[in-house]
GROMACS .gro file of C-alpha atoms in nm:
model
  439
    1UNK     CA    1   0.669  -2.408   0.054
    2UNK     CA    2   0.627  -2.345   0.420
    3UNK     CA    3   0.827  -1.965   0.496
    4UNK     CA    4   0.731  -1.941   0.894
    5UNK     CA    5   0.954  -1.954   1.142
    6UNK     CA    6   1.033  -1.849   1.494
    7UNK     CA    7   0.931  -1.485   1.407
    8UNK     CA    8   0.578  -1.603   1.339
    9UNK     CA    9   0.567  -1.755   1.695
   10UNK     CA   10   0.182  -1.601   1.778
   11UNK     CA   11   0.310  -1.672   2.165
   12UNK     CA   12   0.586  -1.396   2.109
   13UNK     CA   13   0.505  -1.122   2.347
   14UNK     CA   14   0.738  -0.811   2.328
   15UNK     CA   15   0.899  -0.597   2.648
   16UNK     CA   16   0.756  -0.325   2.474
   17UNK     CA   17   0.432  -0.393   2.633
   18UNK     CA   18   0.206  -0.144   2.345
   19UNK     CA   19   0.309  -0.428   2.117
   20UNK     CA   20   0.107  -0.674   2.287
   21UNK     CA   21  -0.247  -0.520   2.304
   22UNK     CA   22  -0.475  -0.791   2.109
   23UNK     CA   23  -0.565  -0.487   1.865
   24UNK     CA   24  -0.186  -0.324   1.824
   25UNK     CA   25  -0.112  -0.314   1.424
   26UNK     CA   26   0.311  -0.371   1.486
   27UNK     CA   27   0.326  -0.670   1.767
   28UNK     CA   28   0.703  -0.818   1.754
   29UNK     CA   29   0.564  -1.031   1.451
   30UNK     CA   30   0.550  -0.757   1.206
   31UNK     CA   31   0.848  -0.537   1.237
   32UNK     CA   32   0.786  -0.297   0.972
   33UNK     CA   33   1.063  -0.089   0.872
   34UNK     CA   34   1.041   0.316   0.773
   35UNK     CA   35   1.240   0.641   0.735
   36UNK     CA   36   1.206   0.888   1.045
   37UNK     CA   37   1.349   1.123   1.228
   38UNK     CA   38   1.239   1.300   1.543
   39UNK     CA   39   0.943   1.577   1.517
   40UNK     CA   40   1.085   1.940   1.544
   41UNK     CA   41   1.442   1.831   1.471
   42UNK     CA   42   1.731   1.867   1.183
   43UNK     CA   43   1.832   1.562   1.271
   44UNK     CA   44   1.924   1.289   0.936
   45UNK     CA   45   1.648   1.025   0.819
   46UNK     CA   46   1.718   0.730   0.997
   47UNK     CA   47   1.560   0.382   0.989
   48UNK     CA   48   1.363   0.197   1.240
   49UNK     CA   49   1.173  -0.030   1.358
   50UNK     CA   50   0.765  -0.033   1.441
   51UNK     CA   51   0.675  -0.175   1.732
   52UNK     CA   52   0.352  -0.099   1.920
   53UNK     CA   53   0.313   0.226   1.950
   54UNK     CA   54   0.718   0.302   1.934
   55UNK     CA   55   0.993   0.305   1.730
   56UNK     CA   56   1.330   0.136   1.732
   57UNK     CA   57   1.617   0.377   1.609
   58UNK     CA   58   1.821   0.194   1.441
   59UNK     CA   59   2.123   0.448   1.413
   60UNK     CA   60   2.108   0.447   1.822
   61UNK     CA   61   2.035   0.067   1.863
   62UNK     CA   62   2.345  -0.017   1.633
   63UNK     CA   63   2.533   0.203   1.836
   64UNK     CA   64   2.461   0.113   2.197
   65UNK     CA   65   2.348  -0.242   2.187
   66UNK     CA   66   2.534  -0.575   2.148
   67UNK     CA   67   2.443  -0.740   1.806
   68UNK     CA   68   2.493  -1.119   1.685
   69UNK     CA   69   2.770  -1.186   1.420
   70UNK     CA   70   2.672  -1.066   1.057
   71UNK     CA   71   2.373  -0.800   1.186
   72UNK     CA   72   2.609  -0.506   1.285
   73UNK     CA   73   2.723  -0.494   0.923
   74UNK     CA   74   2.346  -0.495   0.834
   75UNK     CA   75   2.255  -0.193   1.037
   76UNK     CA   76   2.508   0.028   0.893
   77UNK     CA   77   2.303   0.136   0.605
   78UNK     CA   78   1.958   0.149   0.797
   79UNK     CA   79   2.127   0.397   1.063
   80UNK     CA   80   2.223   0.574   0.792
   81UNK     CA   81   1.856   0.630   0.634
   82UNK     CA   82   1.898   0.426   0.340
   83UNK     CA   83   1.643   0.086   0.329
   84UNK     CA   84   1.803  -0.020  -0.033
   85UNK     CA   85   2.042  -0.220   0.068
   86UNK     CA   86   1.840  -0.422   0.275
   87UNK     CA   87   1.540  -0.409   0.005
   88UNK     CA   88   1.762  -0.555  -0.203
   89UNK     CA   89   1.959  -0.820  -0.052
   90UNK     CA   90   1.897  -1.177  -0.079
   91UNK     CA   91   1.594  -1.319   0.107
   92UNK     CA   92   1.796  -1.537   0.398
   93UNK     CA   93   2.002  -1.154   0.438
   94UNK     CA   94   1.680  -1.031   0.538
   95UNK     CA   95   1.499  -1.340   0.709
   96UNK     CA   96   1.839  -1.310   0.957
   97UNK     CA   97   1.827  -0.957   1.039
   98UNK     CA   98   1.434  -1.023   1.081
   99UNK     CA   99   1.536  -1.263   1.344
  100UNK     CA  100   1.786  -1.091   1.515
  101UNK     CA  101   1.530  -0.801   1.619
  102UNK     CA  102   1.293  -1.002   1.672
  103UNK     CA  103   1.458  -1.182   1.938
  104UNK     CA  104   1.575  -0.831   2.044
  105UNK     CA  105   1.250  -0.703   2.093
  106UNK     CA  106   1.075  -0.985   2.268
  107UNK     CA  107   1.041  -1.087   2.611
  108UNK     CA  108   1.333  -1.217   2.815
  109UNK     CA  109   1.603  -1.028   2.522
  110UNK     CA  110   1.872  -0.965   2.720
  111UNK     CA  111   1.950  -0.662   2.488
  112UNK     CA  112   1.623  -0.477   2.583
  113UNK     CA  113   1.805  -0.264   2.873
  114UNK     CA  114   2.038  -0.148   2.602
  115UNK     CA  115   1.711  -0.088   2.323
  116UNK     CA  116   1.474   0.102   2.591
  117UNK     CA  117   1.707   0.379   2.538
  118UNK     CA  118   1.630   0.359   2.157
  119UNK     CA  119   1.297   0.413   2.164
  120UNK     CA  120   1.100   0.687   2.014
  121UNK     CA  121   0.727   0.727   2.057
  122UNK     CA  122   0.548   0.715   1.756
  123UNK     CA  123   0.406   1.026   1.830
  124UNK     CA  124   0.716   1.203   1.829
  125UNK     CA  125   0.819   1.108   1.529
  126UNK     CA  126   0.832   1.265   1.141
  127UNK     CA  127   0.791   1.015   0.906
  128UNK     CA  128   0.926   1.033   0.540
  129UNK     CA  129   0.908   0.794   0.223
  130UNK     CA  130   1.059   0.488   0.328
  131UNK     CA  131   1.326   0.512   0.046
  132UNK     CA  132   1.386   0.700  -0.245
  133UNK     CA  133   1.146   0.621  -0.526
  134UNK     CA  134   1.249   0.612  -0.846
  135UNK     CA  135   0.958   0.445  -1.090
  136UNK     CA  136   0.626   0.419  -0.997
  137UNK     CA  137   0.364   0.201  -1.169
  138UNK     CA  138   0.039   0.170  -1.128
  139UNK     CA  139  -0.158  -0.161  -1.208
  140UNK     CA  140  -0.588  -0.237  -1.262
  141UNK     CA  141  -0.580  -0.589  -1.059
  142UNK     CA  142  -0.937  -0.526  -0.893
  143UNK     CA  143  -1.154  -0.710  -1.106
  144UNK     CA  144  -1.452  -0.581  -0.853
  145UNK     CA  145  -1.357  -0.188  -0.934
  146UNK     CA  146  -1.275  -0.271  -1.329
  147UNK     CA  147  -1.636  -0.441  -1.361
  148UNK     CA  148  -1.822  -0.118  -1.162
  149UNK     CA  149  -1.664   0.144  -1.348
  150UNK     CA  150  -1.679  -0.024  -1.695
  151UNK     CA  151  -2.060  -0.128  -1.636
  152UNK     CA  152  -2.101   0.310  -1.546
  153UNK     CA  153  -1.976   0.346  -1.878
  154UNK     CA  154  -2.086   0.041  -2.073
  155UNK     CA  155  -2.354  -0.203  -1.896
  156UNK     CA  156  -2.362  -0.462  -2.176
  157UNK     CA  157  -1.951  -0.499  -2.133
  158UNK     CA  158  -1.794  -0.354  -1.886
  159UNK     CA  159  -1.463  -0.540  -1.880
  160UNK     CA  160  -1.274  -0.491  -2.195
  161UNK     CA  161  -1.190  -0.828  -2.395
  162UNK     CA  162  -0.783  -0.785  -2.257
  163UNK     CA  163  -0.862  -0.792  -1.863
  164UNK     CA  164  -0.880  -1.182  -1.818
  165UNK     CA  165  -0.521  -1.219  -1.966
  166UNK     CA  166  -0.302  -0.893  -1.933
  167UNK     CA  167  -0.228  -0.717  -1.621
  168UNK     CA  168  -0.333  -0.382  -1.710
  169UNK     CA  169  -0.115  -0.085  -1.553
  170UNK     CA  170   0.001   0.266  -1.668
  171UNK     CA  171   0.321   0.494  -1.537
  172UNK     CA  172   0.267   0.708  -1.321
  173UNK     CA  173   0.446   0.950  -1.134
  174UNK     CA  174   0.658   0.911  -0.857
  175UNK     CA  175   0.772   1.268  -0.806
  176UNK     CA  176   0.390   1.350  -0.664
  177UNK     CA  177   0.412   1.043  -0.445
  178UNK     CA  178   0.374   1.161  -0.060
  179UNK     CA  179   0.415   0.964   0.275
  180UNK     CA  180   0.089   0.985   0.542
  181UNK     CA  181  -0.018   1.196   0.672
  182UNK     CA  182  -0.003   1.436   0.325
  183UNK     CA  183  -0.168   1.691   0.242
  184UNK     CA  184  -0.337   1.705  -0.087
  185UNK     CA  185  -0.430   2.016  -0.267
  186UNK     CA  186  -0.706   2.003  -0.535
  187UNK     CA  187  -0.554   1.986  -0.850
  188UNK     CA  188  -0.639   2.157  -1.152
  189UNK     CA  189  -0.746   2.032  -1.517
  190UNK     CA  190  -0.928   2.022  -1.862
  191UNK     CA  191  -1.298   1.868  -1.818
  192UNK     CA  192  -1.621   1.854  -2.022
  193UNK     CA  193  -1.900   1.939  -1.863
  194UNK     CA  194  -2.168   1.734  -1.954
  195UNK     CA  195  -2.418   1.902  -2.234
  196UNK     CA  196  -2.118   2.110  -2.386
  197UNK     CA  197  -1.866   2.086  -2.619
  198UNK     CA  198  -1.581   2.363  -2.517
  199UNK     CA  199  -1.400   2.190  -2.225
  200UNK     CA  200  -1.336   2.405  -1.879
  201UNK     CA  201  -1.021   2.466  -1.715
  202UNK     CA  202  -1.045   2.490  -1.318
  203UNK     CA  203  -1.079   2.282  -1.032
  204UNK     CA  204  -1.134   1.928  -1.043
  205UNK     CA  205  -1.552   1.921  -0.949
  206UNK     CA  206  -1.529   1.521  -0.928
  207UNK     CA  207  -1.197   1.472  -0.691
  208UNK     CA  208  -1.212   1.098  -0.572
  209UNK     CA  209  -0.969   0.841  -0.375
  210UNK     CA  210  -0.852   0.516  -0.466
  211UNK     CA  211  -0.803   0.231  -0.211
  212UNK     CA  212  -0.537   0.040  -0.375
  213UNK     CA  213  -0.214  -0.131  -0.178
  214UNK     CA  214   0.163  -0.052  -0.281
  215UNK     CA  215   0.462  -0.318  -0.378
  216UNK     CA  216   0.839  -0.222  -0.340
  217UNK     CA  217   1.021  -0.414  -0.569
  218UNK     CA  218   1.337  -0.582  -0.417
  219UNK     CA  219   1.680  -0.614  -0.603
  220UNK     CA  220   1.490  -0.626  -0.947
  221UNK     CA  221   1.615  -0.734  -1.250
  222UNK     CA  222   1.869  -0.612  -1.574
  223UNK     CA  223   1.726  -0.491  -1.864
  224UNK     CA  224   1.672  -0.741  -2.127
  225UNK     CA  225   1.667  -1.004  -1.855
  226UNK     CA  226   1.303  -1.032  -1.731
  227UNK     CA  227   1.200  -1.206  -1.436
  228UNK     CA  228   1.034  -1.573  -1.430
  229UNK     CA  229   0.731  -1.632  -1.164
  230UNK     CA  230   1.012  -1.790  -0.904
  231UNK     CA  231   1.207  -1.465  -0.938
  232UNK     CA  232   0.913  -1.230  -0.913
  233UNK     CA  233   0.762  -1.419  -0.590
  234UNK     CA  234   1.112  -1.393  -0.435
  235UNK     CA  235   1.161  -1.004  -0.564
  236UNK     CA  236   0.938  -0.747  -0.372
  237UNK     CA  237   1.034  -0.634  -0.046
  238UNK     CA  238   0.679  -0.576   0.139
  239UNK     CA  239   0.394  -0.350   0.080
  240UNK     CA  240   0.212  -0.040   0.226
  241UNK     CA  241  -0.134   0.079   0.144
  242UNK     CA  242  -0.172   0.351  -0.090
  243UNK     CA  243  -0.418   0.646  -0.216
  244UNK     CA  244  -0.418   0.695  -0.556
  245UNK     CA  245  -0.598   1.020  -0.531
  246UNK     CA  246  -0.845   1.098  -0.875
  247UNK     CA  247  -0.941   1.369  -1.060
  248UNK     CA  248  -1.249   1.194  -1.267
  249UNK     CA  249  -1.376   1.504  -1.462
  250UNK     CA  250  -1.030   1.561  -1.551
  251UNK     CA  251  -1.004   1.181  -1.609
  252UNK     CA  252  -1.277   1.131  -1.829
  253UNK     CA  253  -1.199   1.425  -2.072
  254UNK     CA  254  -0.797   1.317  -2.066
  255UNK     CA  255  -0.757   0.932  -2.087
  256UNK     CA  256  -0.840   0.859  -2.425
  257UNK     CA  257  -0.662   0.753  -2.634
  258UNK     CA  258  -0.339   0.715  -2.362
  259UNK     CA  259  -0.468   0.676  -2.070
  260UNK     CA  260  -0.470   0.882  -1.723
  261UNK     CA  261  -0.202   1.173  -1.706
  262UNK     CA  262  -0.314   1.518  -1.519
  263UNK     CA  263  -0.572   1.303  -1.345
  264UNK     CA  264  -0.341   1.096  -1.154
  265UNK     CA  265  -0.017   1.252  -1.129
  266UNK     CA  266  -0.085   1.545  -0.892
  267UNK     CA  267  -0.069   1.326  -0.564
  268UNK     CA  268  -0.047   0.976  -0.460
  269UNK     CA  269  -0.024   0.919  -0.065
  270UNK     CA  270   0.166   0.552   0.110
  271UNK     CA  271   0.139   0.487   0.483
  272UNK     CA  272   0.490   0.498   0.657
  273UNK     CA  273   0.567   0.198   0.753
  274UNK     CA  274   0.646  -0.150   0.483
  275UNK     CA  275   0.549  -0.433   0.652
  276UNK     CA  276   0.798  -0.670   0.434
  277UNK     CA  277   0.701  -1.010   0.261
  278UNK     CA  278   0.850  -1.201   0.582
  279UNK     CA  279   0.588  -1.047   0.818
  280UNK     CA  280   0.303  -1.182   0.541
  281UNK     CA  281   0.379  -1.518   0.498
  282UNK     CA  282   0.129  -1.668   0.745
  283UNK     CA  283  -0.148  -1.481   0.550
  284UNK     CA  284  -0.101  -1.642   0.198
  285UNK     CA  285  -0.370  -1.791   0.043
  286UNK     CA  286  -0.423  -1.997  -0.327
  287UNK     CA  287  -0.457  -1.838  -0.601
  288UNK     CA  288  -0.798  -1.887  -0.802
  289UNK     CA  289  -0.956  -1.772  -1.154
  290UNK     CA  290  -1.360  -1.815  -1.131
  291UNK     CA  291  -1.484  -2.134  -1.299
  292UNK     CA  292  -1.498  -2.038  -1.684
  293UNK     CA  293  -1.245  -1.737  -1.688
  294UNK     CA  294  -0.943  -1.816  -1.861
  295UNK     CA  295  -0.622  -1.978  -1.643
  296UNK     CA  296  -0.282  -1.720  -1.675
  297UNK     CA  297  -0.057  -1.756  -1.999
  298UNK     CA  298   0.269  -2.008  -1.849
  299UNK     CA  299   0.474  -1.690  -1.766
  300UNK     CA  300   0.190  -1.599  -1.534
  301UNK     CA  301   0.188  -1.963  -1.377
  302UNK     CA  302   0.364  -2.134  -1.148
  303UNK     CA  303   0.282  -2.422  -0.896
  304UNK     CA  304   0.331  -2.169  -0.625
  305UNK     CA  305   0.127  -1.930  -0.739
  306UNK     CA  306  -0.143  -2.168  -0.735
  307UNK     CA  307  -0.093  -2.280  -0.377
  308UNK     CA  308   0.005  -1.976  -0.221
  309UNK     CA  309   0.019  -1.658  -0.430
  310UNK     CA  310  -0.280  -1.400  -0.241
  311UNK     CA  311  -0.225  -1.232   0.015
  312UNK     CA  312  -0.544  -1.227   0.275
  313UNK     CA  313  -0.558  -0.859   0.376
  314UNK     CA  314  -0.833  -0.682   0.481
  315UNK     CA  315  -0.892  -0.312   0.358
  316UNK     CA  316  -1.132  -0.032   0.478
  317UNK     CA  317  -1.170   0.316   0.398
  318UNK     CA  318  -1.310   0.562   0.627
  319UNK     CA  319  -1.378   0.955   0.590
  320UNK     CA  320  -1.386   1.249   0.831
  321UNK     CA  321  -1.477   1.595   0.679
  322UNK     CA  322  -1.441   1.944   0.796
  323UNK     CA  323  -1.812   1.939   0.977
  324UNK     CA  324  -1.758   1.616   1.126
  325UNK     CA  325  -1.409   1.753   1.291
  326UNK     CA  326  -1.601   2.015   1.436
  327UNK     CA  327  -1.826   1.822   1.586
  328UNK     CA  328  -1.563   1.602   1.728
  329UNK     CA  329  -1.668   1.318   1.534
  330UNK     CA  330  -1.481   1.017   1.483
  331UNK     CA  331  -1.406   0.922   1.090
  332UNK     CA  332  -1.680   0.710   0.961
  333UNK     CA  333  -1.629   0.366   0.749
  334UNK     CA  334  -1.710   0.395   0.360
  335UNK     CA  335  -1.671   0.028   0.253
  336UNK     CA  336  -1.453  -0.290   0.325
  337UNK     CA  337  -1.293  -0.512   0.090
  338UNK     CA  338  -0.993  -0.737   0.119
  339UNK     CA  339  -0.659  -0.836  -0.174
  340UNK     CA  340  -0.752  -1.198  -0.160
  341UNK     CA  341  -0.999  -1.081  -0.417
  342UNK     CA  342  -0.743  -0.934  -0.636
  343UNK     CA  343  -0.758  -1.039  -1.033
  344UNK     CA  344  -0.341  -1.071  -1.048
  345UNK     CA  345  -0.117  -1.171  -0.768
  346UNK     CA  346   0.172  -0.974  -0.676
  347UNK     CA  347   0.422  -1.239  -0.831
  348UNK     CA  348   0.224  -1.203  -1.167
  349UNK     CA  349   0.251  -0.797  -1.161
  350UNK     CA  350   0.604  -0.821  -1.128
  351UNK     CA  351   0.685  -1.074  -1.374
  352UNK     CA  352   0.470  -0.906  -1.632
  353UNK     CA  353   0.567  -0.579  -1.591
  354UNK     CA  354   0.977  -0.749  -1.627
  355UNK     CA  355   0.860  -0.963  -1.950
  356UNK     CA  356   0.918  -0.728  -2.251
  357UNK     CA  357   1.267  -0.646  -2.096
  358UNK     CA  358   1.191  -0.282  -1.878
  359UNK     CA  359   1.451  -0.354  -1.564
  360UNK     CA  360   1.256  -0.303  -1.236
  361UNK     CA  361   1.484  -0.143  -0.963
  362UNK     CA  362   1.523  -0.150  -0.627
  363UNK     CA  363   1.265   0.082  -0.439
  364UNK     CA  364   1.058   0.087  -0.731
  365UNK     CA  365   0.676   0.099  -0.644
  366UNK     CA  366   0.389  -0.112  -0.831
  367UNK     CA  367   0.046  -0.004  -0.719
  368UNK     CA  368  -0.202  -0.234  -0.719
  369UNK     CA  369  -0.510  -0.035  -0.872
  370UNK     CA  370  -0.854  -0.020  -0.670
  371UNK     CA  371  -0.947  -0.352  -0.471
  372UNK     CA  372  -1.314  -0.332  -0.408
  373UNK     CA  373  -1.514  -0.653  -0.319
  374UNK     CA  374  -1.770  -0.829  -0.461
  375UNK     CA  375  -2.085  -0.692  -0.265
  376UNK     CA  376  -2.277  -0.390  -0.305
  377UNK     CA  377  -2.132  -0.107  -0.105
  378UNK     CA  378  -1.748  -0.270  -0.073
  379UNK     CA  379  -1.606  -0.010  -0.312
  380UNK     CA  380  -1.280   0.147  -0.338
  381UNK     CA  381  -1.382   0.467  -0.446
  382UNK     CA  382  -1.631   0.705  -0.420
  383UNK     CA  383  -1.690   0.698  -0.802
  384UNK     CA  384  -1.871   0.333  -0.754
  385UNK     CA  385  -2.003   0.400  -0.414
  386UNK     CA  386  -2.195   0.677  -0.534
  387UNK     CA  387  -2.279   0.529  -0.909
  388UNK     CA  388  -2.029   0.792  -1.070
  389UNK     CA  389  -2.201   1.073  -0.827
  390UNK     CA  390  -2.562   0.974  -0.883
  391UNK     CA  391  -2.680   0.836  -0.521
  392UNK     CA  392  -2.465   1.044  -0.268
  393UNK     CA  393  -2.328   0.886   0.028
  394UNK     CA  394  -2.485   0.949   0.347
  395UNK     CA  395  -2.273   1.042   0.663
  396UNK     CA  396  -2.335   1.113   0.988
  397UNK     CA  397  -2.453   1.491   1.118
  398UNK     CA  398  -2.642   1.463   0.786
  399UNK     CA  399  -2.414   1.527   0.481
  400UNK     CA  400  -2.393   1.385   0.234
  401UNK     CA  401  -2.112   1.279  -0.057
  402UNK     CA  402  -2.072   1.198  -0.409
  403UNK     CA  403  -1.709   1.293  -0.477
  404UNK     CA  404  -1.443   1.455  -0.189
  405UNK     CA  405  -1.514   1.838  -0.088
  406UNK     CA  406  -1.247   2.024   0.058
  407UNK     CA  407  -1.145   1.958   0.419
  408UNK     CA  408  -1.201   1.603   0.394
  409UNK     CA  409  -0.980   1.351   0.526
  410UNK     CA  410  -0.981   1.000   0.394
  411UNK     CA  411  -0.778   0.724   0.585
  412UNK     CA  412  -0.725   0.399   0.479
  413UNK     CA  413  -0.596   0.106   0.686
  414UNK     CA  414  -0.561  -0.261   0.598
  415UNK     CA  415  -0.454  -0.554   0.880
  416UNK     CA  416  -0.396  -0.969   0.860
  417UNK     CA  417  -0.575  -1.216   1.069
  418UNK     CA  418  -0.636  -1.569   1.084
  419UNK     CA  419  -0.666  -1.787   1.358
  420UNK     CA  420  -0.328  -1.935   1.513
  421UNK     CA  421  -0.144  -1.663   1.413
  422UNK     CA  422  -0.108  -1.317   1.561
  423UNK     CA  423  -0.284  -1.018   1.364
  424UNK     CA  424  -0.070  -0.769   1.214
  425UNK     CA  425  -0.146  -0.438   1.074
  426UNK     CA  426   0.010  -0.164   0.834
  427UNK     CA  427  -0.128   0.150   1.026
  428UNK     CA  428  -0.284   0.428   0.858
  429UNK     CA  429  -0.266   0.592   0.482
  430UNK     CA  430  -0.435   0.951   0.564
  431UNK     CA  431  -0.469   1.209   0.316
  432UNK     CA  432  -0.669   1.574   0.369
  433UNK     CA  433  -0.769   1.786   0.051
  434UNK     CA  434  -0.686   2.136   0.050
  435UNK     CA  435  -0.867   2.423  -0.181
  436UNK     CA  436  -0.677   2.441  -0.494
  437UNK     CA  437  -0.484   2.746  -0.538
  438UNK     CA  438  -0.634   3.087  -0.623
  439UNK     CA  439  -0.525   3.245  -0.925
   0.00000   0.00000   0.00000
């Protein structure tokens, strides 16, 4: 199933010339949308556009530039602030409107005189969540992360005998969830220290991040009616990365026998921007089980799946704390990993969540759990990269972590490259912890 088309074009060059720096994460072939409005003002939420280091209002480009037939009708909701109706309307609804700024925004348009006076500089801008979110998800699909953390707890089995043929995911709670660049206060929670037996109440001691990506579902589907593979593939609208931030004292005392709760729910951080399923398409890759692991039950399969259902995107995680800042030092790389090496594919996350009947909705957000890699020192959390806080990370000026401290700011960012094909990005997921409250 071949899903490029002109958009893809790696010899697209924009008249927004930021766009077209080798190393820019929104050339004209990603076109990521988001909820903004400009810094300092009252003004509504509006949609718009990344592109380089800019941002296309859509409220002002709908009203002061020509558009094609069918697209003026499509930018009535997006000037308005709300994404849903575009998150959940039919593929070749979005694929057109795709293509109509694209050819907008690239060189030789002749409606650029008309969109240089809808630009906003990124840096000028406020962003907000992208939509309203009304159920939030989060799923364990990093076999890497599942297999460190069980093997801290038990070494002789550290994947439990379900992982290979369930996708694994608990609720969480998308009240807490925050847009970059959030703040995150320390939260506070029941742990047991180790050597006692009356658990403490105070300040997470063992506050950790999560690099995990985020999935917005589409149109989703009616309750009682769930969604085949072909339906889920053709379902979620993009994806942003995401921080599910961790209390693990609080985690380890709390999640038995139901799973995480306090630990989880006090703050989860997206980047901005949703580059959408359209932009991604040049970046699929097969899906594969190891030789010997079990092959998905037939409402995890499909032919598709197979040939096309990962998404190659490379991760990192990086960390700047409060000593570093001071010494003007730039943040400083933790680990790489990439999704390719995901155990579930996005298609299978949807379709399983949909199969005992719960009706995914438009805007809702699946997280993907942590997606380390394979090597030693490509974790997605400091829980693994420090061996659950027994060999501390070492950073430059000479500090040194095993779990986050306040002032710390963690960023993650994530971009798709492959040769042919111009390299896209989803900018940054940044998160700084704050002391938890006094009293």
């Amino acid at each position: 199933m071949n899903m490029l088309d002109t958009t893809h074009d790696a010899a697209l060059r924009s008249w927004v010339e930021s766009a077209n720096a080798p190393d820019s994460d929104f050339p004209v072939q990603n076109l990521p949308y988001g909820a903004f409005r400009r810094a300092g003002s009252d003004e509504p939420l509006r949609i718009g556009v990344a592109i380089g280091d800019q941002i296309l209002d859509l409220k002002q480009a709908r009203g002061q530039c020509p558009w094609g037939p069918g697209i003026d009708e499509l930018l009535v909701p997006l000037a308005a602030g709300e994404l849903k109706p575009l998150m959940a309307a039919p593929a070749a609804t979005r694929r057109l409107l795709r293509s109509a700024l694209s050819m907008a925004l690239s060189e030789g348009s002749d409606q650029a005189p008309f969109l240089e006076l809808c630009l906003v500089p990124q840096a000028q801008a406020e962003m907000a969540l992208p939509c309203t979110i009304g159920d939030y998800t989060d799923f364990f699909t990093g076999i890497h992360h599942a297999t460190a953390v069980g093997k801290l707890f038990r070494p002789d089995n550290p994947l439990m005998p379900n992982y290979k043929w369930v996708p694994i995911a608990y609720h969480g709670r998308a009240s807490s969830i925050g847009v970059s660049p959030q703040a995150v206060v320390r939260p506070t929670g029941q742990s047991l220290p180790p050597g006692t037996e009356v658990p403490r109440f105070g300040p997470s001691q063992r506050l950790d991040y999560e690099l995990e990506l985020g999935v917005f579902v589409g149109a989703g589907n009616a309750q009682g009616r769930p969604m085949d593979m072909a339906q889920a593939e053709g379902d979620w609208f993009g994806i942003v990365l995401l921080n599910d931030w961790s209390a693990r004292d609080v985690q380890a005392w709390e999640y038995q026998p139901l799973g995480p709760f306090l630990a989880k729910n006090f703050a989860t951080t997206i980047s901005p921007w949703i580059v959408t399923r359209e932009a991604l398409e040049p970046f699929r890759v097969p899906f594969t089980r190891p030789a010997g692991d079990p092959q998905p039950l037939p409402y995890l399969d499909s032919a598709a799946n197979r040939e096309r259902g990962q998404i190659d995107i490379a991760l990192q995680v990086l960390i700047q704390t409060e000593a570093m800042r001071a010494q003007g030092l730039p943040p400083a790389e933790l680990s790489r990993s990439n999704f390719r090496d995901a155990y579930w594919s996005v298609a299978q996350m949807l379709a399983h969540h949909s199969s005992g009947g719960c009706n995914l909705q438009t805007g809702d957000l699946l997280g993907t759990g942590t997606q380390s890699g394979p090597q030693p020192g490509q974790g997605g959390s400091l829980l693994e990269l420090s061996q659950g806080g027994k060999q501390p990370v070492s950073l430059p000026g000479g500090e040194t972590r095993s779990f986050l401290q306040d002032g710390d700011t963690v960023v993650l960012r994530a971009h798709c490259q492959r040769e042919g094909v111009r390299r896209i990005g989803f900018g940054e997921c940044r998160g700084t912890v704050l002391p938890a409250p006094v009293g």
